[in-house]
Each structure stands twice: as structure tokens, then as C-alpha cells.
């Protein structure tokens, strides 16, 4: 068994930036066909990459995108649910219902909608991999994160439940819990020297993670080498969680 993605087809949400883009690029480097889903325009140019511009909450459009992938390729070998947003950085008692619902909808319901659309194709083919992106904040908390922690904790729990539902069809479902990752969304904070220094001091490995650090873990979970791994959350945080 090895990481051989030639002629394999993967769908990646949130593919235009951050961890989703890095996952897409690393898959392409390893000979895969990648279909990105993002509400923004494509930022990847490659002959094995195609782009579906859609919000993950647009169930009709998501179904259309995935049906088109099935019609073109006849199979879907894996799905990476990387689309997500941050919380509102408020204590829970100051959140409006609209603010709460937006975070839960994108991070949790979006993962459900895309997985629900892709799963029947994998079930038909009796094979597939789904990798969801959770977060260390699903189990390790800090102030003003009730909305985000709830959404990512739900992703972790949903991963295990999905794994049980799909196990009879030779489909593995796992999630990755990134730690402090330097992305376009976190750059404004981590570019402040004091914030970066304090953050890196909390990480046993001594550095912030980069999107490719997460993509490498995702590729393992999408590969044949993870065939006996399902329902698991894999921390990719430089050791942050083991000292808490």
C-alpha cells in the first residue's frame, strides 16, 4: 500500500484558500484529479483541477456539482470538508442567534450537506474516504469561543457517527484537529510578534503549523494506508494538546 492517487478523484471544499487550497495542491502534486468547491473563484490553475463555485450551504448547487463529477468520472474516491469560518469572538451570552447560526451552519451543516451528497456515490462504488476538518477547540477551550467550539465539536462527533453509518460500505470517515495554523485568516493575528511568540511558546514543537502540515495528514487519511482507520480524530497541532 502507498500514496498513489493517479486517476483517483477527490472533492475538496474551501479549496480557494487556506487548508483547503493546500490539500488540493498536494493532491494534485500526487497525480490526483481534484474538484474544488468554494464560494469564491478558483485560485488554482492545473489541468487536473476543476472548480465549482458554490456555498456549501446551497444544497441544490452542491448536489448539482457532485452529480456532474459523477457523470464525468464515474466515481468519487474521497471528500475533504475544509470549508469553514471562525467564530464571533464573543462570550456566548452576547451572541445573537444569527451570529450563532451562521457559524454552526457553515462549519457543521455545510459538512453534512456535502457529505450527504457525496456518500451515495461512494456507497454505490463500495469504497471512499471522507476527511472532515475539526479543530483543537473541539476539546480544548478558551474564552469567547462557544459558537466555534460547538461547531467543531459537532464535526468531531458527526465524524464518528458517519463512520459507523458508512463502515458496511468500505468507506472510512475521519477528521483532523489542527492547532495554531498560519493561514490567510489567521495572518493578521500571528503577524503580530508578541502574539506569535506567545502562541509558539505553547507548542512543544516550537512553531506554528502551516497549511501543508495539515494537508499531509489529510493525504494519509485519503490514502490506502489508512484503510483500517475510521471514526478517529487525528490531532495535528505540534503537540499542543498533550500538555493540557
PDB file of C-alpha atoms in Angstrom:
ATOM      1  CA  UNK A   1       0.000   0.000   0.000  1.00  0.00           C
ATOM      2  CA  UNK A   2       1.185   3.518  -0.752  1.00  0.00           C
ATOM      3  CA  UNK A   3       0.053   7.014  -1.571  1.00  0.00           C
ATOM      4  CA  UNK A   4      -0.867   6.592  -5.214  1.00  0.00           C
ATOM      5  CA  UNK A   5      -3.626   8.919  -6.335  1.00  0.00           C
ATOM      6  CA  UNK A   6      -3.295   8.507 -10.093  1.00  0.00           C
ATOM      7  CA  UNK A   7      -6.769   8.506 -11.693  1.00  0.00           C
ATOM      8  CA  UNK A   8      -8.400   8.995  -8.286  1.00  0.00           C
ATOM      9  CA  UNK A   9     -10.962  11.764  -7.916  1.00  0.00           C
ATOM     10  CA  UNK A  10     -11.271  13.958  -4.833  1.00  0.00           C
ATOM     11  CA  UNK A  11     -13.618  16.775  -3.873  1.00  0.00           C
ATOM     12  CA  UNK A  12     -12.264  19.496  -1.601  1.00  0.00           C
ATOM     13  CA  UNK A  13     -14.418  22.226  -0.079  1.00  0.00           C
ATOM     14  CA  UNK A  14     -12.925  25.578   0.841  1.00  0.00           C
ATOM     15  CA  UNK A  15     -10.480  24.956  -1.999  1.00  0.00           C
ATOM     16  CA  UNK A  16      -9.668  28.580  -2.820  1.00  0.00           C
ATOM     17  CA  UNK A  17      -7.674  29.359   0.303  1.00  0.00           C
ATOM     18  CA  UNK A  18      -6.027  28.089   3.466  1.00  0.00           C
ATOM     19  CA  UNK A  19      -6.051  24.404   4.302  1.00  0.00           C
ATOM     20  CA  UNK A  20      -8.497  23.539   1.533  1.00  0.00           C
ATOM     21  CA  UNK A  21      -6.223  25.030  -1.093  1.00  0.00           C
ATOM     22  CA  UNK A  22      -3.176  23.303   0.361  1.00  0.00           C
ATOM     23  CA  UNK A  23      -4.986  19.948   0.369  1.00  0.00           C
ATOM     24  CA  UNK A  24      -5.976  20.482  -3.264  1.00  0.00           C
ATOM     25  CA  UNK A  25      -2.454  21.406  -4.303  1.00  0.00           C
ATOM     26  CA  UNK A  26      -0.856  18.463  -2.510  1.00  0.00           C
ATOM     27  CA  UNK A  27      -3.349  16.061  -4.064  1.00  0.00           C
ATOM     28  CA  UNK A  28      -2.521  17.470  -7.490  1.00  0.00           C
ATOM     29  CA  UNK A  29       1.191  17.046  -6.777  1.00  0.00           C
ATOM     30  CA  UNK A  30       0.413  13.375  -6.180  1.00  0.00           C
ATOM     31  CA  UNK A  31      -1.363  12.832  -9.513  1.00  0.00           C
ATOM     32  CA  UNK A  32      -4.971  13.099  -8.295  1.00  0.00           C
ATOM     33  CA  UNK A  33      -7.917  14.703 -10.047  1.00  0.00           C
ATOM     34  CA  UNK A  34      -9.345  17.435  -7.814  1.00  0.00           C
ATOM     35  CA  UNK A  35     -12.689  19.208  -7.920  1.00  0.00           C
ATOM     36  CA  UNK A  36     -12.720  22.232  -5.644  1.00  0.00           C
ATOM     37  CA  UNK A  37     -15.853  23.727  -4.123  1.00  0.00           C
ATOM     38  CA  UNK A  38     -15.708  27.271  -2.832  1.00  0.00           C
ATOM     39  CA  UNK A  39     -17.967  30.301  -2.778  1.00  0.00           C
ATOM     40  CA  UNK A  40     -15.028  32.275  -4.159  1.00  0.00           C
ATOM     41  CA  UNK A  41     -13.413  31.984  -7.568  1.00  0.00           C
ATOM     42  CA  UNK A  42     -10.697  29.425  -8.188  1.00  0.00           C
ATOM     43  CA  UNK A  43      -7.131  30.285  -7.191  1.00  0.00           C
ATOM     44  CA  UNK A  44      -5.674  27.064  -8.627  1.00  0.00           C
ATOM     45  CA  UNK A  45      -4.656  26.534 -12.224  1.00  0.00           C
ATOM     46  CA  UNK A  46      -3.970  22.921 -13.173  1.00  0.00           C
ATOM     47  CA  UNK A  47      -5.115  20.599 -15.935  1.00  0.00           C
ATOM     48  CA  UNK A  48      -6.440  18.100 -13.365  1.00  0.00           C
ATOM     49  CA  UNK A  49      -8.289  20.723 -11.333  1.00  0.00           C
ATOM     50  CA  UNK A  50     -11.824  21.959 -11.906  1.00  0.00           C
ATOM     51  CA  UNK A  51     -13.799  24.386  -9.783  1.00  0.00           C
ATOM     52  CA  UNK A  52     -17.390  24.542  -8.636  1.00  0.00           C
ATOM     53  CA  UNK A  53     -18.300  27.968  -7.308  1.00  0.00           C
ATOM     54  CA  UNK A  54     -20.848  27.328  -4.605  1.00  0.00           C
ATOM     55  CA  UNK A  55     -21.596  27.952  -0.967  1.00  0.00           C
ATOM     56  CA  UNK A  56     -21.551  24.686   0.977  1.00  0.00           C
ATOM     57  CA  UNK A  57     -24.990  25.592   2.347  1.00  0.00           C
ATOM     58  CA  UNK A  58     -26.548  25.710  -1.138  1.00  0.00           C
ATOM     59  CA  UNK A  59     -27.792  22.138  -1.145  1.00  0.00           C
ATOM     60  CA  UNK A  60     -29.205  22.269  -4.664  1.00  0.00           C
ATOM     61  CA  UNK A  61     -25.987  23.618  -6.158  1.00  0.00           C
ATOM     62  CA  UNK A  62     -23.833  21.184  -4.167  1.00  0.00           C
ATOM     63  CA  UNK A  63     -25.892  18.266  -5.439  1.00  0.00           C
ATOM     64  CA  UNK A  64     -25.521  19.561  -8.984  1.00  0.00           C
ATOM     65  CA  UNK A  65     -21.731  19.895  -8.620  1.00  0.00           C
ATOM     66  CA  UNK A  66     -21.313  16.391  -7.262  1.00  0.00           C
ATOM     67  CA  UNK A  67     -23.660  14.866  -9.833  1.00  0.00           C
ATOM     68  CA  UNK A  68     -21.550  16.459 -12.555  1.00  0.00           C
ATOM     69  CA  UNK A  69     -18.402  14.936 -11.046  1.00  0.00           C
ATOM     70  CA  UNK A  70     -20.071  11.524 -11.007  1.00  0.00           C
ATOM     71  CA  UNK A  71     -21.248  11.893 -14.607  1.00  0.00           C
ATOM     72  CA  UNK A  72     -17.773  12.890 -15.786  1.00  0.00           C
ATOM     73  CA  UNK A  73     -15.600  10.453 -13.823  1.00  0.00           C
ATOM     74  CA  UNK A  74     -17.969   7.701 -12.658  1.00  0.00           C
ATOM     75  CA  UNK A  75     -16.620   7.637  -9.121  1.00  0.00           C
ATOM     76  CA  UNK A  76     -15.550   9.797  -6.182  1.00  0.00           C
ATOM     77  CA  UNK A  77     -12.645   8.417  -4.188  1.00  0.00           C
ATOM     78  CA  UNK A  78     -12.565  10.988  -1.409  1.00  0.00           C
ATOM     79  CA  UNK A  79     -14.002  14.145   0.062  1.00  0.00           C
ATOM     80  CA  UNK A  80     -12.245  16.752   2.194  1.00  0.00           C
ATOM     81  CA  UNK A  81     -14.582  19.043   4.123  1.00  0.00           C
ATOM     82  CA  UNK A  82     -12.275  22.011   4.714  1.00  0.00           C
ATOM     83  CA  UNK A  83     -14.693  24.929   4.272  1.00  0.00           C
ATOM     84  CA  UNK A  84     -15.205  26.839   7.487  1.00  0.00           C
ATOM     85  CA  UNK A  85     -15.321  30.179   9.258  1.00  0.00           C
ATOM     86  CA  UNK A  86     -14.181  31.498  12.606  1.00  0.00           C
ATOM     87  CA  UNK A  87     -16.436  32.334  15.499  1.00  0.00           C
ATOM     88  CA  UNK A  88     -17.519  35.803  16.532  1.00  0.00           C
ATOM     89  CA  UNK A  89     -15.049  36.168  19.428  1.00  0.00           C
ATOM     90  CA  UNK A  90     -17.743  36.971  21.982  1.00  0.00           C
ATOM     91  CA  UNK A  91     -18.892  35.308  25.189  1.00  0.00           C
ATOM     92  CA  UNK A  92     -21.887  33.096  24.449  1.00  0.00           C
ATOM     93  CA  UNK A  93     -24.274  35.381  26.331  1.00  0.00           C
ATOM     94  CA  UNK A  94     -23.534  38.239  23.931  1.00  0.00           C
ATOM     95  CA  UNK A  95     -24.020  36.229  20.733  1.00  0.00           C
ATOM     96  CA  UNK A  96     -27.103  36.831  18.672  1.00  0.00           C
ATOM     97  CA  UNK A  97     -28.956  33.845  17.291  1.00  0.00           C
ATOM     98  CA  UNK A  98     -27.968  34.986  13.807  1.00  0.00           C
ATOM     99  CA  UNK A  99     -24.259  35.006  14.721  1.00  0.00           C
ATOM    100  CA  UNK A 100     -24.510  31.598  16.374  1.00  0.00           C
ATOM    101  CA  UNK A 101     -26.455  30.055  13.498  1.00  0.00           C
ATOM    102  CA  UNK A 102     -24.009  31.285  10.853  1.00  0.00           C
ATOM    103  CA  UNK A 103     -21.020  29.567  12.470  1.00  0.00           C
ATOM    104  CA  UNK A 104     -22.927  26.345  13.138  1.00  0.00           C
ATOM    105  CA  UNK A 105     -24.387  26.379   9.630  1.00  0.00           C
ATOM    106  CA  UNK A 106     -21.124  26.802   7.721  1.00  0.00           C
ATOM    107  CA  UNK A 107     -18.895  24.614   9.881  1.00  0.00           C
ATOM    108  CA  UNK A 108     -21.290  21.821  10.784  1.00  0.00           C
ATOM    109  CA  UNK A 109     -24.272  21.852   8.446  1.00  0.00           C
ATOM    110  CA  UNK A 110     -22.050  22.552   5.434  1.00  0.00           C
ATOM    111  CA  UNK A 111     -20.021  19.441   6.231  1.00  0.00           C
ATOM    112  CA  UNK A 112     -23.245  17.456   6.491  1.00  0.00           C
ATOM    113  CA  UNK A 113     -24.666  18.755   3.202  1.00  0.00           C
ATOM    114  CA  UNK A 114     -21.592  17.988   1.102  1.00  0.00           C
ATOM    115  CA  UNK A 115     -21.031  14.603   2.741  1.00  0.00           C
ATOM    116  CA  UNK A 116     -24.676  13.676   2.231  1.00  0.00           C
ATOM    117  CA  UNK A 117     -24.383  14.457  -1.487  1.00  0.00           C
ATOM    118  CA  UNK A 118     -21.138  12.514  -1.994  1.00  0.00           C
ATOM    119  CA  UNK A 119     -21.896   9.473   0.170  1.00  0.00           C
ATOM    120  CA  UNK A 120     -24.370   7.710  -2.170  1.00  0.00           C
ATOM    121  CA  UNK A 121     -21.752   7.618  -4.939  1.00  0.00           C
ATOM    122  CA  UNK A 122     -19.193   6.107  -2.574  1.00  0.00           C
ATOM    123  CA  UNK A 123     -21.794   3.630  -1.290  1.00  0.00           C
ATOM    124  CA  UNK A 124     -22.557   2.572  -4.854  1.00  0.00           C
ATOM    125  CA  UNK A 125     -18.853   2.006  -5.528  1.00  0.00           C
ATOM    126  CA  UNK A 126     -18.306   0.384  -2.102  1.00  0.00           C
ATOM    127  CA  UNK A 127     -15.227   2.479  -1.392  1.00  0.00           C
ATOM    128  CA  UNK A 128     -14.279   6.002  -0.362  1.00  0.00           C
ATOM    129  CA  UNK A 129     -12.713   8.298   2.195  1.00  0.00           C
ATOM    130  CA  UNK A 130     -14.167  11.347   3.927  1.00  0.00           C
ATOM    131  CA  UNK A 131     -11.930  13.665   5.926  1.00  0.00           C
ATOM    132  CA  UNK A 132     -13.503  16.446   7.959  1.00  0.00           C
ATOM    133  CA  UNK A 133     -11.575  19.371   9.408  1.00  0.00           C
ATOM    134  CA  UNK A 134     -12.334  19.881  13.084  1.00  0.00           C
ATOM    135  CA  UNK A 135     -10.052  21.821  15.455  1.00  0.00           C
ATOM    136  CA  UNK A 136      -8.250  21.559  18.782  1.00  0.00           C
ATOM    137  CA  UNK A 137     -11.012  23.863  20.045  1.00  0.00           C
ATOM    138  CA  UNK A 138     -13.386  20.903  19.833  1.00  0.00           C
ATOM    139  CA  UNK A 139     -11.758  19.602  23.033  1.00  0.00           C
ATOM    140  CA  UNK A 140      -9.509  22.377  24.407  1.00  0.00           C
ATOM    141  CA  UNK A 141     -11.327  25.608  25.086  1.00  0.00           C
ATOM    142  CA  UNK A 142     -10.736  29.278  25.698  1.00  0.00           C
ATOM    143  CA  UNK A 143     -12.941  32.274  26.353  1.00  0.00           C
ATOM    144  CA  UNK A 144     -15.287  33.684  23.719  1.00  0.00           C
ATOM    145  CA  UNK A 145     -15.435  30.542  21.599  1.00  0.00           C
ATOM    146  CA  UNK A 146     -18.779  28.903  22.348  1.00  0.00           C
ATOM    147  CA  UNK A 147     -20.015  29.158  18.756  1.00  0.00           C
ATOM    148  CA  UNK A 148     -16.790  27.922  17.161  1.00  0.00           C
ATOM    149  CA  UNK A 149     -16.157  25.187  19.747  1.00  0.00           C
ATOM    150  CA  UNK A 150     -19.718  23.917  19.382  1.00  0.00           C
ATOM    151  CA  UNK A 151     -19.429  23.788  15.597  1.00  0.00           C
ATOM    152  CA  UNK A 152     -16.096  21.953  15.589  1.00  0.00           C
ATOM    153  CA  UNK A 153     -17.098  19.641  18.430  1.00  0.00           C
ATOM    154  CA  UNK A 154     -20.144  18.715  16.373  1.00  0.00           C
ATOM    155  CA  UNK A 155     -17.899  17.953  13.390  1.00  0.00           C
ATOM    156  CA  UNK A 156     -15.836  15.595  15.553  1.00  0.00           C
ATOM    157  CA  UNK A 157     -18.918  13.799  16.877  1.00  0.00           C
ATOM    158  CA  UNK A 158     -20.528  13.686  13.445  1.00  0.00           C
ATOM    159  CA  UNK A 159     -17.348  12.117  12.061  1.00  0.00           C
ATOM    160  CA  UNK A 160     -17.691   9.122  14.371  1.00  0.00           C
ATOM    161  CA  UNK A 161     -21.400   8.741  13.617  1.00  0.00           C
ATOM    162  CA  UNK A 162     -20.774   8.979   9.865  1.00  0.00           C
ATOM    163  CA  UNK A 163     -18.023   6.379  10.170  1.00  0.00           C
ATOM    164  CA  UNK A 164     -20.459   3.888  11.696  1.00  0.00           C
ATOM    165  CA  UNK A 165     -23.092   4.561   9.036  1.00  0.00           C
ATOM    166  CA  UNK A 166     -20.606   4.063   6.202  1.00  0.00           C
ATOM    167  CA  UNK A 167     -18.420   1.259   7.577  1.00  0.00           C
ATOM    168  CA  UNK A 168     -20.517  -1.502   5.915  1.00  0.00           C
ATOM    169  CA  UNK A 169     -19.688   0.023   2.531  1.00  0.00           C
ATOM    170  CA  UNK A 170     -15.890   0.119   2.939  1.00  0.00           C
ATOM    171  CA  UNK A 171     -15.915   3.897   3.440  1.00  0.00           C
ATOM    172  CA  UNK A 172     -13.687   5.424   6.102  1.00  0.00           C
ATOM    173  CA  UNK A 173     -14.528   8.729   7.783  1.00  0.00           C
ATOM    174  CA  UNK A 174     -12.010  10.580   9.940  1.00  0.00           C
ATOM    175  CA  UNK A 175     -11.257  14.123  10.989  1.00  0.00           C
ATOM    176  CA  UNK A 176      -8.195  16.222  11.596  1.00  0.00           C
ATOM    177  CA  UNK A 177      -7.901  18.658  14.512  1.00  0.00           C
ATOM    178  CA  UNK A 178      -5.453  21.410  13.520  1.00  0.00           C
ATOM    179  CA  UNK A 179      -3.758  23.521  16.140  1.00  0.00           C
ATOM    180  CA  UNK A 180      -2.339  27.000  15.571  1.00  0.00           C
ATOM    181  CA  UNK A 181      -2.073  27.220  11.789  1.00  0.00           C
ATOM    182  CA  UNK A 182      -0.778  30.194   9.839  1.00  0.00           C
ATOM    183  CA  UNK A 183      -3.334  30.931   7.088  1.00  0.00           C
ATOM    184  CA  UNK A 184      -4.770  33.967   5.373  1.00  0.00           C
ATOM    185  CA  UNK A 185      -7.441  34.145   8.069  1.00  0.00           C
ATOM    186  CA  UNK A 186      -5.003  33.941  10.975  1.00  0.00           C
ATOM    187  CA  UNK A 187      -2.181  36.038   9.494  1.00  0.00           C
ATOM    188  CA  UNK A 188      -3.413  39.334  10.938  1.00  0.00           C
ATOM    189  CA  UNK A 189      -3.066  37.892  14.427  1.00  0.00           C
ATOM    190  CA  UNK A 190       0.052  35.767  14.012  1.00  0.00           C
ATOM    191  CA  UNK A 191       1.910  38.546  12.175  1.00  0.00           C
ATOM    192  CA  UNK A 192       1.994  40.435  15.470  1.00  0.00           C
ATOM    193  CA  UNK A 193       5.341  39.405  17.009  1.00  0.00           C
ATOM    194  CA  UNK A 194       4.056  39.174  20.575  1.00  0.00           C
ATOM    195  CA  UNK A 195       1.059  37.048  19.593  1.00  0.00           C
ATOM    196  CA  UNK A 196       3.228  34.722  17.527  1.00  0.00           C
ATOM    197  CA  UNK A 197       5.805  34.373  20.287  1.00  0.00           C
ATOM    198  CA  UNK A 198       3.177  33.589  22.934  1.00  0.00           C
ATOM    199  CA  UNK A 199       1.494  31.076  20.637  1.00  0.00           C
ATOM    200  CA  UNK A 200       4.690  29.296  19.687  1.00  0.00           C
ATOM    201  CA  UNK A 201       5.676  29.102  23.358  1.00  0.00           C
ATOM    202  CA  UNK A 202       2.592  26.926  23.921  1.00  0.00           C
ATOM    203  CA  UNK A 203       3.538  24.449  21.184  1.00  0.00           C
ATOM    204  CA  UNK A 204       6.019  21.700  22.106  1.00  0.00           C
ATOM    205  CA  UNK A 205       7.282  21.618  18.512  1.00  0.00           C
ATOM    206  CA  UNK A 206       8.055  25.328  18.870  1.00  0.00           C
ATOM    207  CA  UNK A 207       6.445  26.661  15.708  1.00  0.00           C
ATOM    208  CA  UNK A 208       3.125  27.491  14.120  1.00  0.00           C
ATOM    209  CA  UNK A 209       1.718  24.958  11.719  1.00  0.00           C
ATOM    210  CA  UNK A 210       1.403  25.700   8.018  1.00  0.00           C
ATOM    211  CA  UNK A 211      -1.469  24.598   5.777  1.00  0.00           C
ATOM    212  CA  UNK A 212       0.727  21.930   4.184  1.00  0.00           C
ATOM    213  CA  UNK A 213       1.243  20.357   7.620  1.00  0.00           C
ATOM    214  CA  UNK A 214      -2.496  19.692   7.708  1.00  0.00           C
ATOM    215  CA  UNK A 215      -2.655  18.671   4.054  1.00  0.00           C
ATOM    216  CA  UNK A 216      -0.023  15.991   4.648  1.00  0.00           C
ATOM    217  CA  UNK A 217      -2.159  14.420   7.374  1.00  0.00           C
ATOM    218  CA  UNK A 218      -5.243  14.643   5.181  1.00  0.00           C
ATOM    219  CA  UNK A 219      -3.421  12.844   2.365  1.00  0.00           C
ATOM    220  CA  UNK A 220      -2.567   9.980   4.692  1.00  0.00           C
ATOM    221  CA  UNK A 221      -6.229   9.672   5.663  1.00  0.00           C
ATOM    222  CA  UNK A 222      -7.250   9.714   1.986  1.00  0.00           C
ATOM    223  CA  UNK A 223      -4.719   7.051   1.052  1.00  0.00           C
ATOM    224  CA  UNK A 224      -4.856   3.251   1.122  1.00  0.00           C
ATOM    225  CA  UNK A 225      -2.544   3.346   4.121  1.00  0.00           C
ATOM    226  CA  UNK A 226      -5.455   4.433   6.323  1.00  0.00           C
ATOM    227  CA  UNK A 227      -7.861   1.654   5.302  1.00  0.00           C
ATOM    228  CA  UNK A 228      -8.103   0.369   8.896  1.00  0.00           C
ATOM    229  CA  UNK A 229      -8.580   3.818  10.426  1.00  0.00           C
ATOM    230  CA  UNK A 230     -12.101   5.178  10.797  1.00  0.00           C
ATOM    231  CA  UNK A 231     -14.074   7.313  13.231  1.00  0.00           C
ATOM    232  CA  UNK A 232     -10.874   8.892  14.516  1.00  0.00           C
ATOM    233  CA  UNK A 233      -9.826  12.482  15.211  1.00  0.00           C
ATOM    234  CA  UNK A 234      -6.141  12.982  14.499  1.00  0.00           C
ATOM    235  CA  UNK A 235      -4.525  15.983  16.192  1.00  0.00           C
ATOM    236  CA  UNK A 236      -2.113  17.959  14.026  1.00  0.00           C
ATOM    237  CA  UNK A 237      -1.028  20.624  16.491  1.00  0.00           C
ATOM    238  CA  UNK A 238       2.694  20.251  17.157  1.00  0.00           C
ATOM    239  CA  UNK A 239       1.893  18.537  20.451  1.00  0.00           C
ATOM    240  CA  UNK A 240      -0.231  21.350  21.893  1.00  0.00           C
ATOM    241  CA  UNK A 241      -2.975  19.057  23.204  1.00  0.00           C
ATOM    242  CA  UNK A 242      -0.726  16.618  25.046  1.00  0.00           C
ATOM    243  CA  UNK A 243       0.447  19.207  27.581  1.00  0.00           C
ATOM    244  CA  UNK A 244      -3.079  20.300  28.551  1.00  0.00           C
TER     245      UNK A 244
END
